[in-house]
XYZ file of C-alpha atoms in Angstrom:
243
model
C -8.641 5.075 -0.513
C -5.658 4.728 1.941
C -1.611 5.745 1.253
C 0.436 3.315 3.625
C 3.944 4.769 4.369
C 6.667 2.316 5.755
C 9.713 3.963 6.804
C 12.485 1.646 6.915
C 16.160 2.075 8.078
C 17.552 2.432 4.344
C 14.316 2.762 2.239
C 10.849 3.761 2.677
C 8.268 1.734 1.150
C 4.887 3.821 -0.286
C 1.414 1.845 -1.309
C -1.753 2.545 -2.356
C -4.795 0.443 -0.839
C -8.281 0.207 -1.652
C -9.721 -1.925 1.034
C -7.479 -5.216 0.579
C -6.309 -4.671 -2.760
C -2.685 -3.257 -3.428
C -3.229 -0.620 -6.509
C 0.231 0.403 -6.208
C 3.707 0.419 -4.843
C 6.886 2.343 -4.928
C 10.614 2.303 -3.085
C 11.815 5.643 -2.815
C 14.669 7.391 -1.001
C 15.051 9.763 2.099
C 16.172 12.477 0.222
C 13.163 13.034 -2.358
C 10.495 11.213 -0.189
C 8.023 14.413 -0.275
C 8.092 14.901 -3.828
C 7.110 11.005 -4.358
C 4.611 11.003 -1.915
C 3.206 14.049 -3.472
C 3.007 12.559 -6.678
C 1.241 9.438 -5.317
C -0.987 11.836 -4.218
C -1.530 13.545 -7.307
C -1.677 10.177 -9.248
C -4.546 8.871 -6.848
C -6.984 11.884 -5.907
C -9.237 9.862 -4.213
C -6.574 8.727 -1.289
C -8.397 10.373 2.013
C -6.316 8.710 4.350
C -2.579 8.189 5.502
C -1.121 5.616 7.668
C 2.261 5.662 8.485
C 4.784 3.617 10.732
C 8.467 4.426 11.255
C 11.406 2.722 12.453
C 13.687 5.241 10.358
C 14.934 8.835 10.742
C 11.611 10.267 9.403
C 9.062 10.975 12.514
C 5.768 12.437 13.225
C 6.801 15.749 12.683
C 7.811 15.349 9.287
C 4.711 14.438 7.708
C 2.757 17.465 8.877
C 2.973 18.732 5.556
C 0.813 16.203 4.507
C -1.984 16.613 6.987
C -3.424 19.998 5.303
C -4.608 17.178 2.493
C -5.747 14.072 3.984
C -5.721 12.490 7.665
C -2.077 11.367 8.708
C -2.629 8.414 11.184
C 0.382 6.995 13.015
C 1.137 3.406 14.339
C 2.710 3.149 17.571
C 2.926 1.022 20.540
C -0.151 2.876 21.788
C -2.360 1.394 18.643
C -4.513 -1.224 18.901
C -3.010 -4.988 17.898
C -4.948 -8.232 17.534
C -2.639 -10.139 19.897
C -1.478 -10.185 23.268
C 2.171 -8.570 23.842
C 4.274 -10.708 25.994
C 7.651 -9.139 25.288
C 9.563 -8.490 28.600
C 9.436 -5.073 27.521
C 6.809 -4.371 25.522
C 7.287 -0.509 24.778
C 10.796 -1.589 23.207
C 9.168 -3.656 20.540
C 9.379 -2.138 17.167
C 6.465 -0.987 15.281
C 7.859 -2.888 11.987
C 7.904 -6.275 14.371
C 4.409 -5.371 15.931
C 3.135 -4.970 12.426
C 4.672 -8.549 11.128
C 2.759 -10.018 14.220
C -0.640 -8.251 13.484
C -0.291 -9.422 9.869
C 0.171 -13.272 10.905
C -2.744 -13.014 13.122
C -4.846 -11.283 10.611
C -3.961 -13.651 7.650
C -3.236 -17.273 9.473
C -6.017 -17.362 12.066
C -5.277 -20.510 14.974
C -1.868 -21.122 13.977
C 1.681 -21.183 15.350
C 3.425 -18.699 13.320
C 7.291 -17.216 12.693
C 7.276 -14.069 10.941
C 10.924 -13.605 8.980
C 11.723 -10.249 7.909
C 14.944 -10.501 5.965
C 15.946 -6.566 5.387
C 18.807 -4.675 7.103
C 18.348 -6.778 9.842
C 16.918 -10.003 9.807
C 14.314 -10.415 12.527
C 12.112 -13.250 13.687
C 8.905 -13.074 15.476
C 6.762 -15.693 16.843
C 3.182 -15.779 17.711
C 1.388 -18.695 18.751
C -2.051 -20.024 18.039
C -3.511 -18.338 20.925
C -2.417 -14.892 19.362
C 0.249 -14.399 22.075
C 3.251 -12.702 20.714
C 6.063 -14.161 22.755
C 9.211 -12.426 20.777
C 12.074 -13.385 18.656
C 15.711 -12.990 17.817
C 17.208 -10.015 15.765
C 20.762 -10.665 13.543
C 22.450 -9.077 10.614
C 20.839 -8.655 7.210
C 22.740 -9.906 4.022
C 23.872 -6.118 2.909
C 25.020 -5.371 6.626
C 27.138 -8.645 6.491
C 28.749 -7.600 3.632
C 29.409 -4.109 4.728
C 30.435 -5.161 8.251
C 33.338 -7.518 6.521
C 34.622 -4.582 4.635
C 34.462 -1.819 7.384
C 36.160 -3.927 9.967
C 38.750 -5.517 8.035
C 41.802 -4.231 6.329
C 41.733 -6.162 2.825
C 38.297 -7.421 2.401
C 36.548 -5.987 -0.383
C 32.951 -4.733 -0.533
C 30.760 -7.206 -2.466
C 27.220 -6.870 -3.346
C 25.086 -9.892 -2.964
C 25.612 -12.821 -5.327
C 24.859 -16.448 -5.205
C 28.086 -18.394 -4.463
C 29.397 -20.711 -7.095
C 30.040 -23.486 -4.462
C 29.947 -24.311 -0.812
C 33.753 -23.810 -0.695
C 35.010 -20.580 -1.613
C 38.066 -20.943 -3.861
C 38.747 -17.200 -4.033
C 38.514 -14.300 -1.453
C 35.260 -13.290 -3.383
C 33.673 -16.461 -3.354
C 34.511 -17.259 0.304
C 33.013 -13.778 1.107
C 29.627 -14.468 -0.834
C 29.729 -18.259 0.469
C 30.131 -17.144 4.173
C 27.417 -14.360 3.922
C 24.851 -16.343 1.521
C 25.051 -19.604 3.189
C 25.713 -18.476 6.425
C 22.066 -16.508 6.362
C 20.374 -19.238 4.398
C 21.853 -21.889 7.200
C 20.766 -19.610 9.801
C 17.315 -19.227 8.962
C 17.050 -23.128 8.086
C 17.960 -23.634 11.763
C 15.655 -21.192 12.777
C 12.809 -22.540 11.037
C 13.970 -26.130 12.131
C 14.226 -25.243 15.857
C 10.969 -23.513 15.676
C 9.112 -26.495 13.958
C 10.957 -29.136 16.281
C 9.102 -27.331 18.986
C 5.955 -26.815 17.556
C 2.823 -28.378 15.349
C 0.045 -26.305 13.592
C 2.804 -24.090 12.139
C 3.610 -21.910 9.030
C 6.696 -19.520 8.090
C 6.258 -16.430 6.709
C 8.713 -14.929 4.853
C 9.149 -11.218 3.788
C 11.759 -8.270 3.393
C 13.611 -7.140 0.619
C 16.157 -10.040 0.482
C 12.998 -12.788 0.834
C 12.305 -13.244 -2.991
C 16.151 -14.370 -3.193
C 16.357 -16.156 -0.186
C 13.220 -17.976 -1.008
C 14.668 -19.910 -3.775
C 17.480 -21.185 -1.552
C 15.570 -22.422 1.359
C 14.512 -25.742 1.491
C 11.679 -25.349 4.149
C 8.021 -24.822 3.004
C 7.501 -20.805 3.632
C 5.045 -18.281 2.756
C 6.986 -15.594 0.807
C 5.559 -12.487 0.586
C 7.621 -9.131 -0.055
C 4.553 -7.081 0.852
C 3.765 -8.384 3.883
C 4.599 -5.234 5.928
C 2.684 -3.174 3.751
C -0.299 -5.081 3.963
C -0.271 -5.664 7.664
C 0.275 -1.769 7.663
C -3.222 -1.691 5.872
C -5.074 -4.092 7.812
C -3.876 -2.568 11.456
C -5.101 0.677 9.786
C -8.513 -0.863 9.317
C -8.669 -2.742 12.766
C -8.204 0.735 14.321
C -10.507 2.799 12.594
C -13.516 0.350 11.595
C -14.949 0.315 14.934
């Protein structure tokens, strides 16, 4: 049994896997993460391995206290991945993006794949049908756009995610909602259309904290899975340790 921990920029996702079956998933904060992880270990005493991927403020040394009870493994640039990394500076590619690319190869073989991760940032990662990772794009996520509009202006309010009533906002709040939500939706649709135009045999994978919200608003046919990174983390662990 495997404990998979994904440390993001704003939250931590903890999952328990039995082979490829997801048994449990929790989203926890940074302030109480150790207590939450130890509770999971008590609830699932058969866990004997832990795999960690971090792009957030928790690093390898933060997990040393867990190593007395189970084997802790870390996914990094040095791990084995099922694709050829053709990024110009491969060592600068985030672990989360490498895992998403790995999951796309594991789950959708012999296809051109675009993985869109809608979280704190929106990342776009493209892996061709020959399993070459070519790169992608990074832009601000939904919450980050709301925060930026508030933090870098004098009078715009800080709003939370809400579907705009109309395309044309008839108030400051509705204008903000239209700008953020329609802006993100049109951006994603634009990227999908551009990639689709250049490639056939193509699949779009949407994941991340805002994926379910966005999936309902996108016109393109997509495979939406909010657990895609955790599943990829589990599969990458097996790929590295099941020889």
